[in-house]
PDB file of C-alpha atoms and ligand atoms in Angstrom:
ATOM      1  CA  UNK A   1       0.000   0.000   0.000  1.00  0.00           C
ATOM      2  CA  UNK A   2       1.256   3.423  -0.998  1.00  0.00           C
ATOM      3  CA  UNK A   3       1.780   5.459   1.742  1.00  0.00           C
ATOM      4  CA  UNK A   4      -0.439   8.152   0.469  1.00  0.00           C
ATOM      5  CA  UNK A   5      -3.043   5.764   0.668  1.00  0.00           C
ATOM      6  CA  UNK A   6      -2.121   4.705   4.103  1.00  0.00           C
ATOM      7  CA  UNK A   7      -2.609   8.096   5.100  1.00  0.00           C
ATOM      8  CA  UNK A   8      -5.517   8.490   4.029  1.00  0.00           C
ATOM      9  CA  UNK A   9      -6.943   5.146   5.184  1.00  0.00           C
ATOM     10  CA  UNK A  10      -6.261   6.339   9.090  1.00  0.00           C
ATOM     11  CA  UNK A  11      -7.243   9.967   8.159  1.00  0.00           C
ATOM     12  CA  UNK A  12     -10.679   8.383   7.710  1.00  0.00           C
ATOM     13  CA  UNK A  13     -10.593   6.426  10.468  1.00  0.00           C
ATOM     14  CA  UNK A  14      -9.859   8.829  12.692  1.00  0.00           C
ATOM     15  CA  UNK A  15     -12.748  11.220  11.607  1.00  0.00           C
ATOM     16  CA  UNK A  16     -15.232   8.813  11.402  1.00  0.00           C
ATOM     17  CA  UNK A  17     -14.501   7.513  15.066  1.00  0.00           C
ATOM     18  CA  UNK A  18     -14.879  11.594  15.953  1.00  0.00           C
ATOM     19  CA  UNK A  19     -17.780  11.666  13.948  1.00  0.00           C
ATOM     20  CA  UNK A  20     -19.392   8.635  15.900  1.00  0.00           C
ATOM     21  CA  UNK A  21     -18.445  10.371  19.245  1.00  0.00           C
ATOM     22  CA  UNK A  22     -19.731  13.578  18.283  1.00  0.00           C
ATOM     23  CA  UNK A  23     -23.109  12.256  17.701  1.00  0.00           C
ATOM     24  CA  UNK A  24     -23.122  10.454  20.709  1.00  0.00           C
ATOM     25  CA  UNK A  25     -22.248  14.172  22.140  1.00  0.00           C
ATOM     26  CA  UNK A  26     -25.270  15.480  20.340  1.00  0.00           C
ATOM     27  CA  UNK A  27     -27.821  13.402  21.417  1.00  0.00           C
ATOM     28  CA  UNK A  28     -26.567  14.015  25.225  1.00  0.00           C
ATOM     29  CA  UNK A  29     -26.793  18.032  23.923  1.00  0.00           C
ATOM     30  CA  UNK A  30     -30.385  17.326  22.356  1.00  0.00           C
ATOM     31  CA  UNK A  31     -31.421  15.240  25.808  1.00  0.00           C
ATOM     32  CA  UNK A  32     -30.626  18.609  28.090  1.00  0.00           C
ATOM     33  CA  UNK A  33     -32.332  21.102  25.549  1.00  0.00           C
ATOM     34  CA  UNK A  34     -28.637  22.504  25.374  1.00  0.00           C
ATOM     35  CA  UNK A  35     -27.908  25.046  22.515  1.00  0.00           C
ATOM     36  CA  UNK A  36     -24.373  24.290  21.580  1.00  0.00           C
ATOM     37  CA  UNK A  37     -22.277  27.003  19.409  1.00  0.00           C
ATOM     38  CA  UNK A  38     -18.714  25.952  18.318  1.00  0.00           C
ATOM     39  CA  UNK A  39     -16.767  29.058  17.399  1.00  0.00           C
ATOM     40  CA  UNK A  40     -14.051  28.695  15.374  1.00  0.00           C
ATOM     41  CA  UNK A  41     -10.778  31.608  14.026  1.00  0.00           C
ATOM     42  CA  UNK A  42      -7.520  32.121  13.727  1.00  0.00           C
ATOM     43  CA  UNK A  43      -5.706  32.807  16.682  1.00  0.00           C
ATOM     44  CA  UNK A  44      -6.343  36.440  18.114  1.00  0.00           C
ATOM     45  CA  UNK A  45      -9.257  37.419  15.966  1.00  0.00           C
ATOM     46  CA  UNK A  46     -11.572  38.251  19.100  1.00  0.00           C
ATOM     47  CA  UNK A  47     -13.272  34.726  20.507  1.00  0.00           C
ATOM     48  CA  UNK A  48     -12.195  34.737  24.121  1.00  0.00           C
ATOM     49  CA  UNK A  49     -13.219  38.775  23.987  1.00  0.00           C
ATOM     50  CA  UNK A  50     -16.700  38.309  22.542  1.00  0.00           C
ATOM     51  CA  UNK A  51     -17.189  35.303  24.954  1.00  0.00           C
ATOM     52  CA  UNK A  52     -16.195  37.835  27.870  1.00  0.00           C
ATOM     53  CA  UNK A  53     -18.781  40.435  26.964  1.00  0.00           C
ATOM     54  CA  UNK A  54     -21.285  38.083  25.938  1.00  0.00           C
ATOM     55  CA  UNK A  55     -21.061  36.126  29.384  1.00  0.00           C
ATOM     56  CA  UNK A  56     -21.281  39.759  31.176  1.00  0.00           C
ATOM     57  CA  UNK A  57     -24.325  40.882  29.302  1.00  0.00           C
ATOM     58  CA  UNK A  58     -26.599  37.623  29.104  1.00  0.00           C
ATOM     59  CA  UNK A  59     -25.064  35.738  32.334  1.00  0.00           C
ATOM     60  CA  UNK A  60     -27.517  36.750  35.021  1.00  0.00           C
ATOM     61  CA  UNK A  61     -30.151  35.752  32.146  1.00  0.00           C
ATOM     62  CA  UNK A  62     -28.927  32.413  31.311  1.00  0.00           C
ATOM     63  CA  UNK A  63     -26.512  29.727  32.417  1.00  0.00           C
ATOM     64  CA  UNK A  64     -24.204  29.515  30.618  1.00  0.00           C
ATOM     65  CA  UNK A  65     -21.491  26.768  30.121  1.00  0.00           C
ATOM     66  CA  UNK A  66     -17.712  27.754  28.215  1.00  0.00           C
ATOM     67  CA  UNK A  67     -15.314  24.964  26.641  1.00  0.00           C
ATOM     68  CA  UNK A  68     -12.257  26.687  26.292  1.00  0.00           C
ATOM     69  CA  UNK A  69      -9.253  24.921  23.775  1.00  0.00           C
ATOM     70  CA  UNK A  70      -5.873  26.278  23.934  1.00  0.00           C
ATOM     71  CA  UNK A  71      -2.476  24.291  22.595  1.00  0.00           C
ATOM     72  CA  UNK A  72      -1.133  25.482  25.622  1.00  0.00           C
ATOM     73  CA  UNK A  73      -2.235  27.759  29.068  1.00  0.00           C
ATOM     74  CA  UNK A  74      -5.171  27.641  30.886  1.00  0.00           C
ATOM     75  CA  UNK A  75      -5.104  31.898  29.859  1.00  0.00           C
ATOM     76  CA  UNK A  76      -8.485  31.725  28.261  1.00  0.00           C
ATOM     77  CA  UNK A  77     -10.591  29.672  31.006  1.00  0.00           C
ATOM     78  CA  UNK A  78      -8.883  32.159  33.737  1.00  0.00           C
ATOM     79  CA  UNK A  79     -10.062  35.405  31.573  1.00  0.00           C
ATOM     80  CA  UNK A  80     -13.402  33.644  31.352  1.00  0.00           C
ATOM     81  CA  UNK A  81     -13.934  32.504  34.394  1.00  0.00           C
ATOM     82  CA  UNK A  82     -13.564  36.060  35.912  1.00  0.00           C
ATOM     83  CA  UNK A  83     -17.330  36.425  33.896  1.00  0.00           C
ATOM     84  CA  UNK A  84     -19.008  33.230  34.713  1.00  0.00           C
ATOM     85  CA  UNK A  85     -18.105  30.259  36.771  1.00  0.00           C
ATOM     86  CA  UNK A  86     -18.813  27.101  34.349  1.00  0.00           C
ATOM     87  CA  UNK A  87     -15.943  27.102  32.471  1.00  0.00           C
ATOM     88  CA  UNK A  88     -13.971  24.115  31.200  1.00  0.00           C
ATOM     89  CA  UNK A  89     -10.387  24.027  29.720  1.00  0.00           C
ATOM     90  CA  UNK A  90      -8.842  21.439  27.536  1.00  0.00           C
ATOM     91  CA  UNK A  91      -5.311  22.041  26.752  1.00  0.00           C
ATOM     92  CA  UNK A  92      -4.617  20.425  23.839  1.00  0.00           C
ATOM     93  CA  UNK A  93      -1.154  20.223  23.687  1.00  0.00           C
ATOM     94  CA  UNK A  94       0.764  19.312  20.098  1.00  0.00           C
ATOM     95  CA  UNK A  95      -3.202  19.297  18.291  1.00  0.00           C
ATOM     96  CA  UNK A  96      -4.232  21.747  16.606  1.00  0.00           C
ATOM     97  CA  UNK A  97      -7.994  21.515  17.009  1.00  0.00           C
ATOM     98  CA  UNK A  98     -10.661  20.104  19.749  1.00  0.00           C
ATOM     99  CA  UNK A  99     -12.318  16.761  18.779  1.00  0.00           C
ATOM    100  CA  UNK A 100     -15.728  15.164  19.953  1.00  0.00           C
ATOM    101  CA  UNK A 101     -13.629  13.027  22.867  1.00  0.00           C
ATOM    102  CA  UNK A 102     -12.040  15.995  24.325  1.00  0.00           C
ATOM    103  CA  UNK A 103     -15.743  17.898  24.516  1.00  0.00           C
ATOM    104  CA  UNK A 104     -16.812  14.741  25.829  1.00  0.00           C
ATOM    105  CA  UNK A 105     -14.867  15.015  28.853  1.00  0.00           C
ATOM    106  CA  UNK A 106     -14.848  18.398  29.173  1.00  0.00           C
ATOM    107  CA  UNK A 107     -18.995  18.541  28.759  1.00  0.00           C
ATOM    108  CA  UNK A 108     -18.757  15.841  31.958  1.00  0.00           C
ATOM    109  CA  UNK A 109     -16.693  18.572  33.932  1.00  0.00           C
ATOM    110  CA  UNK A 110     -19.211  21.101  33.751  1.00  0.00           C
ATOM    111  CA  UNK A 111     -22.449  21.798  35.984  1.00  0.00           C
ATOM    112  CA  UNK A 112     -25.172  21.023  33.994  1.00  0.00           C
ATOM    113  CA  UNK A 113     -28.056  21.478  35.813  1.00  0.00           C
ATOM    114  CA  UNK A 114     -30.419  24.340  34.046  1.00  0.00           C
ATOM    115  CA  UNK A 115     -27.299  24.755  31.739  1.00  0.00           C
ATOM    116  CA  UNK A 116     -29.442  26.420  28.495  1.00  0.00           C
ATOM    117  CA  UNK A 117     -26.498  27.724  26.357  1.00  0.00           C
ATOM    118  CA  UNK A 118     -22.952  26.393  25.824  1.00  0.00           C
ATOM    119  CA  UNK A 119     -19.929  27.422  23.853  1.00  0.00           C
ATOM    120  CA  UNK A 120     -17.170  25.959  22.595  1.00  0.00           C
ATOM    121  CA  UNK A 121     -14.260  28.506  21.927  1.00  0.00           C
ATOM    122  CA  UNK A 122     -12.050  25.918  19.110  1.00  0.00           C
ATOM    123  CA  UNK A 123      -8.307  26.374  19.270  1.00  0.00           C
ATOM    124  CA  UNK A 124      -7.127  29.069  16.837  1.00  0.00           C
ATOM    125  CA  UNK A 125      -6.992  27.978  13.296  1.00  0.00           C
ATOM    126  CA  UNK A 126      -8.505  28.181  10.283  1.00  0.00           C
ATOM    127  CA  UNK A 127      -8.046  24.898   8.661  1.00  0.00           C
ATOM    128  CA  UNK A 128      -7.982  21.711  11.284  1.00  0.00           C
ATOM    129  CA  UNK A 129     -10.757  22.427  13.430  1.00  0.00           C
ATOM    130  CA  UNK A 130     -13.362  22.419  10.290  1.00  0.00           C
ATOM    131  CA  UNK A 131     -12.691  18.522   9.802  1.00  0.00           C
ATOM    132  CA  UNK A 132     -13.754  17.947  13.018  1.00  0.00           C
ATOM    133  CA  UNK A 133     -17.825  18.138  13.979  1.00  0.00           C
ATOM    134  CA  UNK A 134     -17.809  17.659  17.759  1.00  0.00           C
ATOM    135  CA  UNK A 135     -21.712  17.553  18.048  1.00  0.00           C
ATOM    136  CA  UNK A 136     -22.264  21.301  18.217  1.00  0.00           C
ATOM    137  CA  UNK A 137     -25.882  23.072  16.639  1.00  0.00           C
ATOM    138  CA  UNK A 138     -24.079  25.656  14.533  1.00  0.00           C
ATOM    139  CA  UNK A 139     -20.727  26.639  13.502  1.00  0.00           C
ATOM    140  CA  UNK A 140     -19.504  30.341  13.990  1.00  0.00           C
ATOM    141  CA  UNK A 141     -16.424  31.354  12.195  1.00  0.00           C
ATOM    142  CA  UNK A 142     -14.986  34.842  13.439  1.00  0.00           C
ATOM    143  CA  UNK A 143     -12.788  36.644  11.308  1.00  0.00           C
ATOM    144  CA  UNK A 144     -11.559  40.363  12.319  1.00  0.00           C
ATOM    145  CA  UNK A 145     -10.596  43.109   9.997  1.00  0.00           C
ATOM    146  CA  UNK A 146      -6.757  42.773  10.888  1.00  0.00           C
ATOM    147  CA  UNK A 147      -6.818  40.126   8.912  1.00  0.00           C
ATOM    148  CA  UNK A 148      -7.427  40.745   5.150  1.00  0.00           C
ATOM    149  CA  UNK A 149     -10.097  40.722   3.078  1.00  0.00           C
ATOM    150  CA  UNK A 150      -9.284  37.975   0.864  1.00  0.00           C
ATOM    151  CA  UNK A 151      -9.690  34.960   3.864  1.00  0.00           C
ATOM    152  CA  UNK A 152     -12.914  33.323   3.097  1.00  0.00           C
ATOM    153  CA  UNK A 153     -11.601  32.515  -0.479  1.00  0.00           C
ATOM    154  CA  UNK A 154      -8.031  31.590   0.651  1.00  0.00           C
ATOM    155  CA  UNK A 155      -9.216  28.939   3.603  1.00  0.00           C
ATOM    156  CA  UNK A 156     -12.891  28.504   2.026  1.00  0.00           C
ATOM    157  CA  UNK A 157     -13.784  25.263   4.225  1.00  0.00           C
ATOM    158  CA  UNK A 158     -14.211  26.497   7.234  1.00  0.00           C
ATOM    159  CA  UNK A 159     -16.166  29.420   6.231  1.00  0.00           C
ATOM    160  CA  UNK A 160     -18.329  27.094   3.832  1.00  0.00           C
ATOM    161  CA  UNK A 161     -19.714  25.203   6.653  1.00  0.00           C
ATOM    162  CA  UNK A 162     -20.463  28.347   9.029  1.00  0.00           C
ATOM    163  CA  UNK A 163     -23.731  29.263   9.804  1.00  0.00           C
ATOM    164  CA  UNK A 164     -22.685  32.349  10.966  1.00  0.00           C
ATOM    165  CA  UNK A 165     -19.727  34.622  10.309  1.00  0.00           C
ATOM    166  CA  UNK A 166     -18.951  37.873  12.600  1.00  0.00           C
ATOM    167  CA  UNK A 167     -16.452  40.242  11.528  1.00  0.00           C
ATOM    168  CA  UNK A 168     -14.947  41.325  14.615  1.00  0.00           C
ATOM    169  CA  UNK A 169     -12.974  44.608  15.720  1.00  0.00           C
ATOM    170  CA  UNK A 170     -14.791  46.783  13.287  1.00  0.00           C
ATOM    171  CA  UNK A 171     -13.581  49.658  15.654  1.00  0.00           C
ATOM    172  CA  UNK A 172     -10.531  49.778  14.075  1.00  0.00           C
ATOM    173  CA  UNK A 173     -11.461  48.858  10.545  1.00  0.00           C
ATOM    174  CA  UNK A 174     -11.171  52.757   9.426  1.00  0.00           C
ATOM    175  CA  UNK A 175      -7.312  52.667  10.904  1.00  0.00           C
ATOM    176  CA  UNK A 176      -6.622  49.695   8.989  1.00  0.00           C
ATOM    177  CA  UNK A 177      -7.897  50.741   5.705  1.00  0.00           C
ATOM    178  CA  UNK A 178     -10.028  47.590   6.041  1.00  0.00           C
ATOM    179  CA  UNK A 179     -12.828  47.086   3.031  1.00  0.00           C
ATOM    180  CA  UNK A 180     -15.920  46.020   4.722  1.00  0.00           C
ATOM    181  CA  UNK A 181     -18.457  45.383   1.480  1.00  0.00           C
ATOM    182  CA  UNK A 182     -15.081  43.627  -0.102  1.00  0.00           C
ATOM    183  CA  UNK A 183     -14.894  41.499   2.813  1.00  0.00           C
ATOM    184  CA  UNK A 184     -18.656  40.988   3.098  1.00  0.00           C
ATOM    185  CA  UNK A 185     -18.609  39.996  -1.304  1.00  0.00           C
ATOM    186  CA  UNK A 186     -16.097  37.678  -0.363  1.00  0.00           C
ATOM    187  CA  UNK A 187     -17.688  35.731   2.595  1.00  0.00           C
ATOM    188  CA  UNK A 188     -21.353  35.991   0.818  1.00  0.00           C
ATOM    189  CA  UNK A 189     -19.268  33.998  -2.150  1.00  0.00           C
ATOM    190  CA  UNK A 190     -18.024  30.968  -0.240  1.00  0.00           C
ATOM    191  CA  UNK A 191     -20.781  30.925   2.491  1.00  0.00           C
ATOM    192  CA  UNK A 192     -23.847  32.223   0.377  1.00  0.00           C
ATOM    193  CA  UNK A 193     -25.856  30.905   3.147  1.00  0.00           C
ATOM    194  CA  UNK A 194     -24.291  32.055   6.569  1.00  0.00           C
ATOM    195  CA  UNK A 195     -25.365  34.833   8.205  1.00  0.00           C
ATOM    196  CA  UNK A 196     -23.103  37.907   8.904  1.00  0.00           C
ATOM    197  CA  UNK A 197     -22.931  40.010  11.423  1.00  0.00           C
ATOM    198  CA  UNK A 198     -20.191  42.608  12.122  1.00  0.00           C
ATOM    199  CA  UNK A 199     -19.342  43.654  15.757  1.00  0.00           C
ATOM    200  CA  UNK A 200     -16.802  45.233  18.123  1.00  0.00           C
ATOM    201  CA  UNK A 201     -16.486  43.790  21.363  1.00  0.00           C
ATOM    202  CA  UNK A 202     -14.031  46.533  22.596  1.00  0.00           C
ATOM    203  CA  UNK A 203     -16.732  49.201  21.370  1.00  0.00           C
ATOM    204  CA  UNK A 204     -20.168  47.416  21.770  1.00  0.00           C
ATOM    205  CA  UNK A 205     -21.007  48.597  17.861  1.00  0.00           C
ATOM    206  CA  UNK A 206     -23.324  45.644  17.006  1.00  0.00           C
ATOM    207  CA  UNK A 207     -22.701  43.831  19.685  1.00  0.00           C
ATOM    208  CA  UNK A 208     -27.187  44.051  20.167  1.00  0.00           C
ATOM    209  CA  UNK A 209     -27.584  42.064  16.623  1.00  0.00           C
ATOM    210  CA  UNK A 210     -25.414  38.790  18.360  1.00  0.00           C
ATOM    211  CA  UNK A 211     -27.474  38.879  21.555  1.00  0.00           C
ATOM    212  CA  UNK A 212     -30.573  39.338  19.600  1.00  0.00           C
ATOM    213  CA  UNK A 213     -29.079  36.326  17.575  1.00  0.00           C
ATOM    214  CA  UNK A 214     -28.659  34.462  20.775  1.00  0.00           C
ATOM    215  CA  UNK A 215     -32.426  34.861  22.596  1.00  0.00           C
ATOM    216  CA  UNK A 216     -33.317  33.774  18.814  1.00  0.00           C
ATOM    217  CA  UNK A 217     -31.307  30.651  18.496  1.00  0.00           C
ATOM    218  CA  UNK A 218     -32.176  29.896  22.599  1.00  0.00           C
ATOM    219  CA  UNK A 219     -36.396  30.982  21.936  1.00  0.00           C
ATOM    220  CA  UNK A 220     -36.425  28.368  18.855  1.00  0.00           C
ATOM    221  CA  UNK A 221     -34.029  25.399  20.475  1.00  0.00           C
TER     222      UNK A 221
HETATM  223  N1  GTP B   1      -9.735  46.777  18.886  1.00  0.00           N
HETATM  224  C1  GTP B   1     -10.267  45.644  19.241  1.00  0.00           C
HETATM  225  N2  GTP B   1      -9.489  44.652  19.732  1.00  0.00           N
HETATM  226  C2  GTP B   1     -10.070  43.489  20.067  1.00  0.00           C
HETATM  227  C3  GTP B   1     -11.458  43.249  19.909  1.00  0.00           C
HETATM  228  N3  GTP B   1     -11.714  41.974  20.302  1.00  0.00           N
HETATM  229  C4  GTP B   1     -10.545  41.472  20.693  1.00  0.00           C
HETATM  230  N4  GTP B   1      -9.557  42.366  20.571  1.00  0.00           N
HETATM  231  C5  GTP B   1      -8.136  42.195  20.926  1.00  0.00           C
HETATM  232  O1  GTP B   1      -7.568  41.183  20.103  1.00  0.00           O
HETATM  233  C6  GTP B   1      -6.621  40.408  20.842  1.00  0.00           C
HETATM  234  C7  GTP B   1      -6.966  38.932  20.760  1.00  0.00           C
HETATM  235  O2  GTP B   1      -8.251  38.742  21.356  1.00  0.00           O
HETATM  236  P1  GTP B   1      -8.710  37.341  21.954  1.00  0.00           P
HETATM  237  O3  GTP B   1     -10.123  37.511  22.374  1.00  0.00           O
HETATM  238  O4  GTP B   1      -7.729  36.845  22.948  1.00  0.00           O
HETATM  239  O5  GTP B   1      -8.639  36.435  20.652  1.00  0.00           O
HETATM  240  P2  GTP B   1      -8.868  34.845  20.521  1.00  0.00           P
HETATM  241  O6  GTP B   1      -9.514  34.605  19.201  1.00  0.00           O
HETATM  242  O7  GTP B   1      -9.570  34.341  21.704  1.00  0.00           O
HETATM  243  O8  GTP B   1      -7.359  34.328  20.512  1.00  0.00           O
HETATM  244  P3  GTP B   1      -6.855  32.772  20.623  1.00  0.00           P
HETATM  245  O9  GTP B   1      -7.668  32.115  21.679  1.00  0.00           O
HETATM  246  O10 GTP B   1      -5.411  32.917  21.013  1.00  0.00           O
HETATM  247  O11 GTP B   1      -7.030  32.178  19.273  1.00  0.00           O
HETATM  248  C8  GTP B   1      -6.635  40.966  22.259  1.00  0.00           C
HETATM  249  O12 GTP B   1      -5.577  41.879  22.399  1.00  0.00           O
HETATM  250  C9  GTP B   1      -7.980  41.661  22.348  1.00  0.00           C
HETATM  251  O13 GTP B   1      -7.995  42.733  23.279  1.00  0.00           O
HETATM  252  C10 GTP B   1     -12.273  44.310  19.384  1.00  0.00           C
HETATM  253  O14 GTP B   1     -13.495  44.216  19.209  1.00  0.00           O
HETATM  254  N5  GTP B   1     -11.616  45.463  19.054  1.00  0.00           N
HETATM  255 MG1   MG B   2      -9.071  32.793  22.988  1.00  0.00          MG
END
């Protein structure tokens, strides 16, 4: 056997074990009414931030739960846990993404009683983490305007399988010289069906459309 083939042969394997564990994961999700949001960037382009305002603006509202991935550091889960107590890290070490096994374990960690809204903040990176569905409702791909307007058609995966895309850090869009509607054309061209919505979480410019996005997804779960 070639070892091309090889490869390939235990890439599949691999993902369709995940993809076994990560239904399991769902139906546990489904069984607790849970609404479960994976969120998904490249490193730095706002999660932990938006997960810090969002947890300080809708926390005495809801419980929510956090699943925090990070190569290395707890950093994250501390930051978040200064906004809500049910927060669960997995360090991942040498992977590059969070699979259905490691939410698994971390889901178990958490309180779950009443526990109506949980997020899990994927380890930064824009191609690994798409391969792997971990049981979540929707997919949110972040993507701030430091970053160029050309990255939905460079790294289309993980923005094709979004059902949401927020442009983050439009605060300082104008310093950057960053082209919104160009940025907008190209997310609308690999992800024709994802929402957008563009925020600041330093600012609080749209941050109302995401919570309004939230009671929506959490009225019709
Ligand atoms: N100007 C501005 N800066 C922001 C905003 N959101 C986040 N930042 C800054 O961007 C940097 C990275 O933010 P994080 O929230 O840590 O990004 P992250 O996606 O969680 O990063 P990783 O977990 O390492 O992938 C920090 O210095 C934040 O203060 C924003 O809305 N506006
Ligand atoms: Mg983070």
């Amino acid at each position: 056997m070639s070892n091309e083939r090889k490869i390939i042969e235990i890439n599949s394997a691999v993902l369709g074990k995940n993809d076994e564990i990560a239904n399991e994961n769902r139906r546990a999700f489904q069984q607790q009414r849970l609404l479960v949001l994976n969120l998904l960037s490249s490193p730095g382009s706002g999660k932990t931030t938006l997960l810090e305002r969002t947890l300080k603006e809708l926390g005495a509202k809801y419980h929510i739960g956090v699943i925090v991935g990070d190569l290395a550091t707890e950093r994250d889960a501390e930051r978040l846990k200064k906004e809500g107590k049910n927060v669960a890290a997995i360090t991942t070490g040498r992977t590059c993404h969070l699979d259905a096994s490691m939410v698994r374990a971390a889901y178990h960690r958490l309180s779950l009683e009443g526990l109506s809204l949980l997020f899990i903040e994927n380890v930064g990176n824009l191609i690994c983490p798409a391969s792997f569905d971990l049981g979540e409702d929707s997919r949110i791909v972040l993507l701030s305007v430091t970053e160029g307007e050309d990255k939905p058609l460079k790294y289309p995966v993980i923005f094709r399988l979004a059902d949401l895309v927020i442009i983050t850090k439009i605060d300082i869009a104008p310093a950057l010289g960053c082209n919104l509607n160009e940025l907008n054309a190209n997310i609308r061209q690999v992800a024709p069906g994802a929402d957008i919505i563009s925020l600041s979480a330093r600012s609080g410019e749209g941050f109302t459309q995401w919570l309004s996005y939230l009671g929506h997804r959490l009225v019709h779960k």
